[in-house]
Tab-separated table of C-alpha atoms in Angstrom:
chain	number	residue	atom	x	y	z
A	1	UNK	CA	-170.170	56.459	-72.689
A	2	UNK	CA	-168.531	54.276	-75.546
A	3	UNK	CA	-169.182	53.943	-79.402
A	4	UNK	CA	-170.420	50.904	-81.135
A	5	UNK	CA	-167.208	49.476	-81.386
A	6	UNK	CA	-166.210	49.308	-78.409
A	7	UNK	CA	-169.582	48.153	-76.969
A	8	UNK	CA	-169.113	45.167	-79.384
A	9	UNK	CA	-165.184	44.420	-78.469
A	10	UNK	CA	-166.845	43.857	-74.987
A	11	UNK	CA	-169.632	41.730	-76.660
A	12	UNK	CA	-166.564	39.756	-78.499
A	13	UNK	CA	-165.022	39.088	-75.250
A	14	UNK	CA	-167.740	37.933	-73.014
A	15	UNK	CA	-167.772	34.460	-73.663
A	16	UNK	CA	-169.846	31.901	-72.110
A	17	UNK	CA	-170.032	27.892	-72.639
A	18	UNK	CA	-172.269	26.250	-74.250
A	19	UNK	CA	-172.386	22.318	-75.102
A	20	UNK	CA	-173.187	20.673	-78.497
A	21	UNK	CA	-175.874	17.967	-79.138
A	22	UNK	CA	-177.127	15.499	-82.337
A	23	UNK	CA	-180.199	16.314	-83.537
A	24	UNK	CA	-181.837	14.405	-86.581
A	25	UNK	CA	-181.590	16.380	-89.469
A	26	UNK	CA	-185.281	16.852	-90.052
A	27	UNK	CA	-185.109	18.964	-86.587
A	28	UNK	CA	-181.689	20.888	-87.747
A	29	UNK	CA	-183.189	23.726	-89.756
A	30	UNK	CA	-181.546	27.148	-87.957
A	31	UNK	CA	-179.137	25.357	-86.414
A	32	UNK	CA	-175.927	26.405	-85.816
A	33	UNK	CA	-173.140	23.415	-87.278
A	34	UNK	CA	-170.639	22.526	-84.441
A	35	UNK	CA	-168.705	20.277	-86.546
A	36	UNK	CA	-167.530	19.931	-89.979
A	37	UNK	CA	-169.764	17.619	-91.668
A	38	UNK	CA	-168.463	15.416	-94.703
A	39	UNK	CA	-169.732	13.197	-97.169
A	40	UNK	CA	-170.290	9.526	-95.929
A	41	UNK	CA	-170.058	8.011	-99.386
A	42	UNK	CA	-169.655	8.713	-103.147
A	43	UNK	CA	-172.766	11.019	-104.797
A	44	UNK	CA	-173.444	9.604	-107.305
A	45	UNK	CA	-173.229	6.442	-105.772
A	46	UNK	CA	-172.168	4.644	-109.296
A	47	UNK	CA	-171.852	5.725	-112.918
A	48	UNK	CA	-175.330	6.287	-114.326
A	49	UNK	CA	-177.242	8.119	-117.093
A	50	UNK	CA	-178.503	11.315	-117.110
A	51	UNK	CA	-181.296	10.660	-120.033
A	52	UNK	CA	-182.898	7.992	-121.183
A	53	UNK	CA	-181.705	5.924	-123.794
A	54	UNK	CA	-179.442	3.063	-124.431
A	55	UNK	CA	-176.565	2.652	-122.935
A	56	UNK	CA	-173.501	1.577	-125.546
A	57	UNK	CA	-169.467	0.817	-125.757
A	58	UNK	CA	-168.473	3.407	-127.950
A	59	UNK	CA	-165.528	1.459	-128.648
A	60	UNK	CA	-167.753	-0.845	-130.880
A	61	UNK	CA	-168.771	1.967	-133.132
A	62	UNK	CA	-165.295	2.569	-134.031
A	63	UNK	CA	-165.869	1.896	-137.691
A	64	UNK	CA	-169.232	2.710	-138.154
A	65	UNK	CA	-170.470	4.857	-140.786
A	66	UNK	CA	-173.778	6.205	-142.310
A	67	UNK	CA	-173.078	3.869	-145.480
A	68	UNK	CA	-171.836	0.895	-142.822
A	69	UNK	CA	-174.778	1.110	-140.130
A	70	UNK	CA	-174.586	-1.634	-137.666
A	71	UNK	CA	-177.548	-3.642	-135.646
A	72	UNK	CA	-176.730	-3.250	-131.568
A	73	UNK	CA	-179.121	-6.361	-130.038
A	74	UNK	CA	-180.931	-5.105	-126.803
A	75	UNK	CA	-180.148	-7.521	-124.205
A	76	UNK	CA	-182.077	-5.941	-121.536
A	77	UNK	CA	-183.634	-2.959	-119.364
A	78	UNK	CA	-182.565	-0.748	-116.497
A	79	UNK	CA	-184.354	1.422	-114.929
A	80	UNK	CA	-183.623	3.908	-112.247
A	81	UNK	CA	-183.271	1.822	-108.447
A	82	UNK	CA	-182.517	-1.531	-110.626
A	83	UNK	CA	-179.502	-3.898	-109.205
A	84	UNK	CA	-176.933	-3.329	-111.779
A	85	UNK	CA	-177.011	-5.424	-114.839
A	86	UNK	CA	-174.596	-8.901	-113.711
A	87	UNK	CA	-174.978	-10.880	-117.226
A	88	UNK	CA	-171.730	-10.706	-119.668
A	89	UNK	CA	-171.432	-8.310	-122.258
A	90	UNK	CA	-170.719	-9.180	-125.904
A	91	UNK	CA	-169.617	-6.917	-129.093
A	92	UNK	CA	-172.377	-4.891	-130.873
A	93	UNK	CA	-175.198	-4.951	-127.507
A	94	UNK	CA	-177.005	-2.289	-126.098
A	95	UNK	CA	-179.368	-2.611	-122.785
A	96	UNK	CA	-182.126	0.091	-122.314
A	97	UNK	CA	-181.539	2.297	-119.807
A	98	UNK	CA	-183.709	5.329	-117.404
A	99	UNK	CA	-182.412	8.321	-116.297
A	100	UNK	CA	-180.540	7.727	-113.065
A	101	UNK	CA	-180.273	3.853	-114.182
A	102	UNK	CA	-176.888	2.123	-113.657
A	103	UNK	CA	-174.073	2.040	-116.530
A	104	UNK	CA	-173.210	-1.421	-116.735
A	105	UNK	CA	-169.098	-2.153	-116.908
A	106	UNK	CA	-169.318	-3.236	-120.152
A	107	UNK	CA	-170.919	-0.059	-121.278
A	108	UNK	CA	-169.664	3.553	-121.293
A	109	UNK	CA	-171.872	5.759	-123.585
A	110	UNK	CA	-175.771	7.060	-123.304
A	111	UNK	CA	-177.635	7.774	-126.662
A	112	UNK	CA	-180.518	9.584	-126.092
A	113	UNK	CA	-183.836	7.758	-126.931
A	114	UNK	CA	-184.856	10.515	-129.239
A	115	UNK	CA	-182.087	9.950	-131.848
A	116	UNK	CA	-182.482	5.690	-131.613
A	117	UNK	CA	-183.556	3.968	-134.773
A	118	UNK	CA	-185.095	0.690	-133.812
A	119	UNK	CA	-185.420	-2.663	-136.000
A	120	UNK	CA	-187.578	-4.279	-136.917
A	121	UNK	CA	-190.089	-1.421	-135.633
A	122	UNK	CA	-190.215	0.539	-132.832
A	123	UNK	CA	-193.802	-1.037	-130.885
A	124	UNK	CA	-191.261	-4.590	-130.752
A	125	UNK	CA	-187.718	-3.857	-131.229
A	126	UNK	CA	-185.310	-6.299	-130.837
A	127	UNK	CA	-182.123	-4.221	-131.950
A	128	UNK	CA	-181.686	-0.649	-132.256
A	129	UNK	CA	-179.462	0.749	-135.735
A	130	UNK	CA	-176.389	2.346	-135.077
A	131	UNK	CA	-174.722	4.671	-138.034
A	132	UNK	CA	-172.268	6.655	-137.017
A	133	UNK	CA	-169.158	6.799	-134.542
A	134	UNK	CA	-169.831	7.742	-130.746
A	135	UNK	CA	-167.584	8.963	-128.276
A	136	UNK	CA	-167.103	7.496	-124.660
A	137	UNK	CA	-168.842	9.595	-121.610
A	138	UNK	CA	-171.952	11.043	-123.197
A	139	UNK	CA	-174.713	11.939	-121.118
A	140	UNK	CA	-172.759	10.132	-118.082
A	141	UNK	CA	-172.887	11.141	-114.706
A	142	UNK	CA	-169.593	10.081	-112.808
A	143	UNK	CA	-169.207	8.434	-109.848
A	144	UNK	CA	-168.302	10.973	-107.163
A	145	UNK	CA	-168.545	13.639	-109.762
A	146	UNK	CA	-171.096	15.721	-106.994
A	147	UNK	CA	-169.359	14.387	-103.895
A	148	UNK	CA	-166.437	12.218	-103.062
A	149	UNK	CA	-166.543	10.302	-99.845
A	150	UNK	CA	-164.852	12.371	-96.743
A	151	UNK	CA	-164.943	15.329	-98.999
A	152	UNK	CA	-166.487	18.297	-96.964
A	153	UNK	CA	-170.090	19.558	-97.206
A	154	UNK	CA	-170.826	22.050	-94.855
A	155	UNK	CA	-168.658	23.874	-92.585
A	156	UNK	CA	-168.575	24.364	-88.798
A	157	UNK	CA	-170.316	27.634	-88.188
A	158	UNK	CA	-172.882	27.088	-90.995
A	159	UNK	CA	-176.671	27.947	-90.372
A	160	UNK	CA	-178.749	25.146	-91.391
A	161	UNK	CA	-181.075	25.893	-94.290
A	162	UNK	CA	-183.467	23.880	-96.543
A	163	UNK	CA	-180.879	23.169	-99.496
A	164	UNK	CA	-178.770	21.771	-96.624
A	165	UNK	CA	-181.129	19.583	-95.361
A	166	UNK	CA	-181.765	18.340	-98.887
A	167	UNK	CA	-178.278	17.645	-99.330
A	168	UNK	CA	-177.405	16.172	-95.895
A	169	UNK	CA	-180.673	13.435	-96.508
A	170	UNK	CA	-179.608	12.626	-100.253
A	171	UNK	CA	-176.214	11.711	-98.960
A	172	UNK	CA	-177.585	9.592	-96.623
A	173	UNK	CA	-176.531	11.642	-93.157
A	174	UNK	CA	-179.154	11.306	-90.083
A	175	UNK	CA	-177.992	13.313	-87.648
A	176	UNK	CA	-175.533	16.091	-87.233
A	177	UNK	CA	-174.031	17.780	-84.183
A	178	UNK	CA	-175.013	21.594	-83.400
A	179	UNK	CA	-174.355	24.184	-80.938
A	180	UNK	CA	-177.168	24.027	-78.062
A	181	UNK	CA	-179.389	27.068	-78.515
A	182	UNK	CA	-179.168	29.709	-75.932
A	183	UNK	CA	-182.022	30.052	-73.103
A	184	UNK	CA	-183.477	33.087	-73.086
A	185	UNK	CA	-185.623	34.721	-70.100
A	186	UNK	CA	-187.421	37.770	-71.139
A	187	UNK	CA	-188.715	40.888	-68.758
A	188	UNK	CA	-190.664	44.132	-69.855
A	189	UNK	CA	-190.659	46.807	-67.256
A	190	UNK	CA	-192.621	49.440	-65.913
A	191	UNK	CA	-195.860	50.519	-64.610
A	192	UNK	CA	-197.237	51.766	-68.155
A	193	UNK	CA	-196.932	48.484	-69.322
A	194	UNK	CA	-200.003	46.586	-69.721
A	195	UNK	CA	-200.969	43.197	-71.807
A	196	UNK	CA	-204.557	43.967	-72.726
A	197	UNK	CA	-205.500	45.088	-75.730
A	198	UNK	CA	-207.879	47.268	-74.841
A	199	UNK	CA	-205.857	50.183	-73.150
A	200	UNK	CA	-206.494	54.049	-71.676
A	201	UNK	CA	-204.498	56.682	-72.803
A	202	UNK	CA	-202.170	56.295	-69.745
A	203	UNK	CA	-201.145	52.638	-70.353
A	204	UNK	CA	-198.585	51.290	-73.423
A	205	UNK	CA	-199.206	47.918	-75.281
A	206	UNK	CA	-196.613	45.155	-73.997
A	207	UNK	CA	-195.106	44.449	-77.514
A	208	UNK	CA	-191.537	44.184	-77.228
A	209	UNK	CA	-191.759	40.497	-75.456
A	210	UNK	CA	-193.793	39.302	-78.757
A	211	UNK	CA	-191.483	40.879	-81.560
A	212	UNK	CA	-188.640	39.580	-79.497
A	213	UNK	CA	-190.577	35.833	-79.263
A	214	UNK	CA	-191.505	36.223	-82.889
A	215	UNK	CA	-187.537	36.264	-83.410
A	216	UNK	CA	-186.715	32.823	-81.896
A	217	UNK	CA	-186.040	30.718	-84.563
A	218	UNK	CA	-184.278	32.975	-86.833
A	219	UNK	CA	-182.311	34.152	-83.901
A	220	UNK	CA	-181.229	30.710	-82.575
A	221	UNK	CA	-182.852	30.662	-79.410
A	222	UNK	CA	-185.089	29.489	-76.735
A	223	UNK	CA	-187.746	32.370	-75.648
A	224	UNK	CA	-189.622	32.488	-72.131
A	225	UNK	CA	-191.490	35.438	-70.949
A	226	UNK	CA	-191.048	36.453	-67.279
A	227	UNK	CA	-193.964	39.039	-67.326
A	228	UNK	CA	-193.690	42.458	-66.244
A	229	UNK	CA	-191.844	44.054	-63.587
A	230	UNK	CA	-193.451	46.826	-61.821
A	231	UNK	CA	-191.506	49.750	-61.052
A	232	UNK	CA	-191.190	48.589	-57.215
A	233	UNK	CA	-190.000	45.051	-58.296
A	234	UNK	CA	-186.323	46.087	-57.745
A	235	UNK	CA	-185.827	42.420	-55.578
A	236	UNK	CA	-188.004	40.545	-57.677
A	237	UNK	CA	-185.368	41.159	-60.385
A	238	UNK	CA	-182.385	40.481	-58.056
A	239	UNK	CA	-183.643	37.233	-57.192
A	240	UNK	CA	-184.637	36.553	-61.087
A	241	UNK	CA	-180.781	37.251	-61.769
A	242	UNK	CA	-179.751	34.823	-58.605
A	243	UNK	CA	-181.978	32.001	-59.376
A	244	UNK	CA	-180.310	32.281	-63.095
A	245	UNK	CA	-177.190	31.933	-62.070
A	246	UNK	CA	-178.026	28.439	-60.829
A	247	UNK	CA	-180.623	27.573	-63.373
A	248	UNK	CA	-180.312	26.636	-67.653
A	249	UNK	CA	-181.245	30.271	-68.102
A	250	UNK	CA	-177.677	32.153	-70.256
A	251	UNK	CA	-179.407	35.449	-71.044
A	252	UNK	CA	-181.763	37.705	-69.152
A	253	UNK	CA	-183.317	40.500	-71.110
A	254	UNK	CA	-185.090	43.789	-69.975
A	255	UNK	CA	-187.091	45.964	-71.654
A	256	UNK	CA	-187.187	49.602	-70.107
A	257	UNK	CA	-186.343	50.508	-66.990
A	258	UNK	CA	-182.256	51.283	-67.839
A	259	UNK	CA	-182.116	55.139	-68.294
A	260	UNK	CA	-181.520	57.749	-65.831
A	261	UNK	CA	-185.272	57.954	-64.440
A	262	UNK	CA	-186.750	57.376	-61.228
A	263	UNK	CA	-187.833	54.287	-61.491
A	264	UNK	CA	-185.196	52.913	-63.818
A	265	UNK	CA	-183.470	50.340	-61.430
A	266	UNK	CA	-181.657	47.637	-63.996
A	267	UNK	CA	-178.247	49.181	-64.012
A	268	UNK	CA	-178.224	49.895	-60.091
A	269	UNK	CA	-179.525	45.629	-59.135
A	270	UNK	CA	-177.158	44.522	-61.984
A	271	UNK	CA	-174.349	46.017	-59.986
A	272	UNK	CA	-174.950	44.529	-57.150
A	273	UNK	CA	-173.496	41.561	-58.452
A	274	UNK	CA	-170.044	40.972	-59.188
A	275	UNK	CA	-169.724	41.544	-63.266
A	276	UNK	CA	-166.744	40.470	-65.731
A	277	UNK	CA	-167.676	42.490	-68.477
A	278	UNK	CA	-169.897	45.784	-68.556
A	279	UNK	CA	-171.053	48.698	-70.392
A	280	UNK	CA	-173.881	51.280	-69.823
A	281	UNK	CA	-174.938	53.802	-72.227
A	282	UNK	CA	-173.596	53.556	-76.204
A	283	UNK	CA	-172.836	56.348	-78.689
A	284	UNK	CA	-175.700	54.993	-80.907
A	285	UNK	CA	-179.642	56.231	-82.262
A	286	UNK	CA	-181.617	54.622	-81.555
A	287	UNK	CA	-181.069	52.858	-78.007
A	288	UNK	CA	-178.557	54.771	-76.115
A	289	UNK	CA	-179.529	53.489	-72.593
A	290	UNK	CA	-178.385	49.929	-73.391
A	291	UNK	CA	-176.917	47.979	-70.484
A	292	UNK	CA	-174.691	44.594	-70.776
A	293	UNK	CA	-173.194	42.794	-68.290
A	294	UNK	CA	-171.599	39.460	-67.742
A	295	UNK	CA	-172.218	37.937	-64.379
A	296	UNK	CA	-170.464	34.478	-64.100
A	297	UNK	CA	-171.200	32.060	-67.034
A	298	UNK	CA	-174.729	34.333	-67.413
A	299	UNK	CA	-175.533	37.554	-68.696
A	300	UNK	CA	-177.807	40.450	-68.740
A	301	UNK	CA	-178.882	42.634	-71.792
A	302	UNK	CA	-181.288	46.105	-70.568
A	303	UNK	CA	-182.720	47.335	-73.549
A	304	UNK	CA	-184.537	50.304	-73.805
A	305	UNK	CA	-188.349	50.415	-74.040
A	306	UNK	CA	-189.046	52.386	-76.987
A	307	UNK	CA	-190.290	49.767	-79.470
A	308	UNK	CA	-187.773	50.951	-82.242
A	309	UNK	CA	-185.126	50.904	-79.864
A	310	UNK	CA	-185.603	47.653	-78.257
A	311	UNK	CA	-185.669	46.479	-81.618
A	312	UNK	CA	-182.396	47.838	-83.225
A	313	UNK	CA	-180.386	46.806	-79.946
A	314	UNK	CA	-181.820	43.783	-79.977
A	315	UNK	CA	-180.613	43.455	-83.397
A	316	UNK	CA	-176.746	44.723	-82.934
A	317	UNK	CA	-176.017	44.190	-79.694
A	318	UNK	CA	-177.945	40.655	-78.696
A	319	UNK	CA	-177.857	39.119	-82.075
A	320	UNK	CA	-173.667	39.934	-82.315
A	321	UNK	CA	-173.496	38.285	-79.086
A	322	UNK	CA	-175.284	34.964	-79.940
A	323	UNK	CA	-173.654	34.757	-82.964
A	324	UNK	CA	-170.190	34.978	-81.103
A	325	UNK	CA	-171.506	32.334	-78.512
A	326	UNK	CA	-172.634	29.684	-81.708
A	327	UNK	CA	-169.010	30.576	-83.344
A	328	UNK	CA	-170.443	31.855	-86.061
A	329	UNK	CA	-168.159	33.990	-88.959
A	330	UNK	CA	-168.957	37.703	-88.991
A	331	UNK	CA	-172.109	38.867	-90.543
A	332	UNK	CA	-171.275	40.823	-93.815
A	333	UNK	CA	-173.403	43.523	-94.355
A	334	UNK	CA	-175.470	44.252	-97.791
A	335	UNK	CA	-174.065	47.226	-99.369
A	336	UNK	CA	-175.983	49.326	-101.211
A	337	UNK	CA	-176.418	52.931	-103.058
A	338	UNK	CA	-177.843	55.839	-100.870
A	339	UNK	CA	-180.820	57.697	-102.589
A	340	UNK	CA	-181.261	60.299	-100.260
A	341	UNK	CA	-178.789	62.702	-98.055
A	342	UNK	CA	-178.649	62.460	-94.047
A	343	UNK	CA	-177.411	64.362	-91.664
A	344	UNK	CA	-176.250	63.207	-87.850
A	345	UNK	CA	-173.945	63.641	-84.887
A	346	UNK	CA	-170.658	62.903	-85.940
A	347	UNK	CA	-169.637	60.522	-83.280
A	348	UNK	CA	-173.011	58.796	-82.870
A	349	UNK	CA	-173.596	55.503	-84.656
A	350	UNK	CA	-176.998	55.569	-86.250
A	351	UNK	CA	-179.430	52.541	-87.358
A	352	UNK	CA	-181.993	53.917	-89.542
A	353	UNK	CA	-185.343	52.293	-91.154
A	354	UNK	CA	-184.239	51.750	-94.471
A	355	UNK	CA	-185.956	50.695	-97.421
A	356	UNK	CA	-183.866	48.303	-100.405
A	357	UNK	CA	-185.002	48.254	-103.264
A	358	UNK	CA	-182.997	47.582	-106.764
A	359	UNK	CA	-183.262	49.588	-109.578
A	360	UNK	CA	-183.611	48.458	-113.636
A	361	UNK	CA	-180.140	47.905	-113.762
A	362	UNK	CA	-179.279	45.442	-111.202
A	363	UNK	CA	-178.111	48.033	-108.714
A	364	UNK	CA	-178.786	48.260	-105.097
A	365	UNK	CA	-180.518	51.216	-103.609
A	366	UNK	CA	-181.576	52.078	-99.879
A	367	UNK	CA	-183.473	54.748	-98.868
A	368	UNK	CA	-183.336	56.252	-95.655
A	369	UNK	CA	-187.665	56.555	-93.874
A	370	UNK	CA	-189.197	59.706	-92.870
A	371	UNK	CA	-190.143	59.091	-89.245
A	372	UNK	CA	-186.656	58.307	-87.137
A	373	UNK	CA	-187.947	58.851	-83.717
A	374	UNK	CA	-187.612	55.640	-81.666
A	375	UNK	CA	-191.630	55.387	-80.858
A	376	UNK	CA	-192.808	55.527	-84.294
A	377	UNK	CA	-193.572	51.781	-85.872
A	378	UNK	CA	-195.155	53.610	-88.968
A	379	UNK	CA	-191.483	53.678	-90.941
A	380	UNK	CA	-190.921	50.301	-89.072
A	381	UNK	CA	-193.340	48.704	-91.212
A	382	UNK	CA	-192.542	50.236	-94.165
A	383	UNK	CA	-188.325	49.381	-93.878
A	384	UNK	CA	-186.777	46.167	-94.979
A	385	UNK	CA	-183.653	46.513	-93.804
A	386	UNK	CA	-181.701	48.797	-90.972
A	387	UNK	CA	-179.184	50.656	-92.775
A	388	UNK	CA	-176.223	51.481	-90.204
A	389	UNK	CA	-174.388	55.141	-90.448
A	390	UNK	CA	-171.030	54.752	-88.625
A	391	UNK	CA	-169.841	56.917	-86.195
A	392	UNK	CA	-166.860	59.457	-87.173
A	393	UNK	CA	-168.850	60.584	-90.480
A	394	UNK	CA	-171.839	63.278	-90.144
A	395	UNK	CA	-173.039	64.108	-93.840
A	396	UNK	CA	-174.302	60.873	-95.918
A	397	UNK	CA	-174.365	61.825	-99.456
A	398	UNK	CA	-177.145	60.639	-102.276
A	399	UNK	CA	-174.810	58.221	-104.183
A	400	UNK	CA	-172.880	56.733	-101.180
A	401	UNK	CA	-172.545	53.408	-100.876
A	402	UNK	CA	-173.510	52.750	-97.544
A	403	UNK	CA	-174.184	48.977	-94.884
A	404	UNK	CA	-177.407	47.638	-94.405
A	405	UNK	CA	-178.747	44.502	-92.476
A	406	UNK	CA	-181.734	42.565	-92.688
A	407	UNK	CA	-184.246	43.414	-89.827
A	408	UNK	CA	-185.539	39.663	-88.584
A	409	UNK	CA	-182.247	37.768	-89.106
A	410	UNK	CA	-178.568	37.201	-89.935
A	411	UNK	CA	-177.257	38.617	-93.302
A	412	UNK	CA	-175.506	34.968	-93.737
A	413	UNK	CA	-178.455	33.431	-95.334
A	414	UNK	CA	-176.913	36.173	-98.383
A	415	UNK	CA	-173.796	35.018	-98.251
């Protein structure tokens, strides 16, 4: 048996390829960049204004004062999506100008429309009255001064989010190239298992295939349910694992089934192939049983069939894996304070049900559930986060600052 990190040192090595494709970036949200994406063009595209107002040379009020006020003839109007103004400039003219309008050359200077005196009135002006000195650049937005063309906007190994999409549109960028999401071909196991609703005492609710489903587009995946295998369906797997090998399928995933029982035959038809990487049983709680192999350019995940362990290896085992695959960085965990005291095995790593919570102050605070036990969904729906208690460490002290990870997706969406 080996401890977490070694489990995910395997995980780390056990590559397999995957291409890229374009998708329009209405369709990228989860996606995984492939490529560095950078800016196409300027943002802004030219100088503009950022209120509205007229739009001056500030040279020309070099001299003004309050005693020697000085008439500035409106030659015109611009308003935001206007061509910009073509006609010559001369001394002492303003032009009228929206937010997000176009600075004419000739002009270089925005006074806001609240501090313009007009003349002869304000309901027919035909100059505006300028009495003191302004300076160039005010309320100006640059040129460039968001993005410059070919500077970079998002990085390879970014997971596409809504302010990306908003940026990636404003700058004008259609489609972007991501890595292909990984097919996914899901199994529960056993006997027990049943997908009615309406079950005896005898029989267990198949819900492991739907939390894993319900994960598909946070996880960066494709999701298709195989069904159930019975606990004499030892070939039916072995020809689910052959036909993958030659189909789109990367991943098969079991639930139950991998243990030392009877009837648990995933680890003995998984070695029946030949595998490049492998690993059977972890130093973790919950979800010791956990099986991984790598079988050609495929592999296979068994994860137990507890509902709170399928869960937490789904979440650090599988997820680590598909994030390696898509190239993505690390996933930094969320530290936080511990408000309560725990006791484990020393060389077991632990993932607990962890509430989050932050106090008055600012400060983060987890606190480790009542209820542990690897069939109980009670503190499942009460946690936010898994907090994870390394192995090498057996006391947990009130006060320690301690890792945590969000339950339902990657921790980069905090970064």
């Amino acid at each position: 048996m080996i401890n977490y990190q070694q489990a995910k040192s395997i995980l780390k090595k056990a590559k397999i390829k995957i291409h890229n494709e374009k998708v329009l970036i209405k369709n990228s949200i989860n996606r995984v960049v492939a490529k560095d994406i950078f800016s196409p063009s300027n943002h802004p595209l030219g100088d503009n204004a950022a209120f509205d107002g007229f739009a001056i040379n500030a040279l020309d009020t070099k001299n003004i004062t309050k005693k020697k006020p000085k008439q500035f003839k409106i030659i015109g109007s611009i308003a935001a999506g206007n061509k910009p103004l073509s006609k010559k400039v001369k001394k002492f003219e303003a032009v009228e100008i929206m937010t997000g309008g176009i600075i004419p050359n000739a002009f270089n200077t925005i006074i806001p429309i609240e501090q313009i005196k007009f003349h002869p009135n304000k309901q027919n002006p035909k100059s505006i009255i300028i009495d003191k000195k302004f300076t160039k650049y005010n309320h100006v937005r640059f040129k460039g001064s968001d993005y410059k063309k070919n500077q970079l906007i998002v990085k390879k190994g970014t997971i596409i989010q809504s302010n990306h999409i908003l940026a990636l549109k404003t700058l004008g960028i259609k489609k972007i190239e991501v890595k292909k999401k990984l097919n996914i071909l899901f199994f529960s196991t056993g006997n027990e298992i049943s997908n009615s609703d309406t079950i005896p005492s005898w029989k267990v609710r198949n819900s492991n295939s739907h939390y894993i489903e319900s994960l598909n587009n946070n996880f960066l995946f494709n999701f298709k349910n195989g069904g159930i295998l019975r606990d004499h369906h030892q070939n039916i797997f072995k020809s689910q694992i052959q036909k993958m090998l030659k189909s789109k399928t990367d991943i098969i995933i079991t639930s139950g089934a991998v243990s030392a029982g009877k009837f648990d035959y995933i680890p003995s038809v998984v070695k029946q192939f030949k595998t490049l990487d492998y690993f059977k049983s972890v130093m973790i709680r919950p979800g010791k049983p956990i099986l991984f192999a790598k079988i050609n350019q495929k592999v296979v995940f068994g994860l137990p069939g507890n509902p709170i362990s399928s869960a937490a290896c789904f979440r650090f085992f599988v997820y680590p894996f598909i994030e390696n695959i898509l190239e993505l960085l690390p996933e930094k965990p969320v530290k936080a304070v511990l408000k309560n005291s725990f006791i484990k095995v020393k060389k077991f790593t632990r993932f607990i049900k962890s509430k989050l919570s932050t106090t008055k102050n600012g400060r983060l605070e987890v606190e480790l559930l009542k209820g542990q036990e690897s069939f109980r969904i009670n503190s499942f729906i009460k946690s936010n986060v898994w907090a994870m208690l390394p192995n090498g460490q057996a006391n947990f002290k009130k006060g320690q600052i301690i890792d945590c990870f969000l339950p339902n997706h990657s921790n980069k969406i905090l970064d």
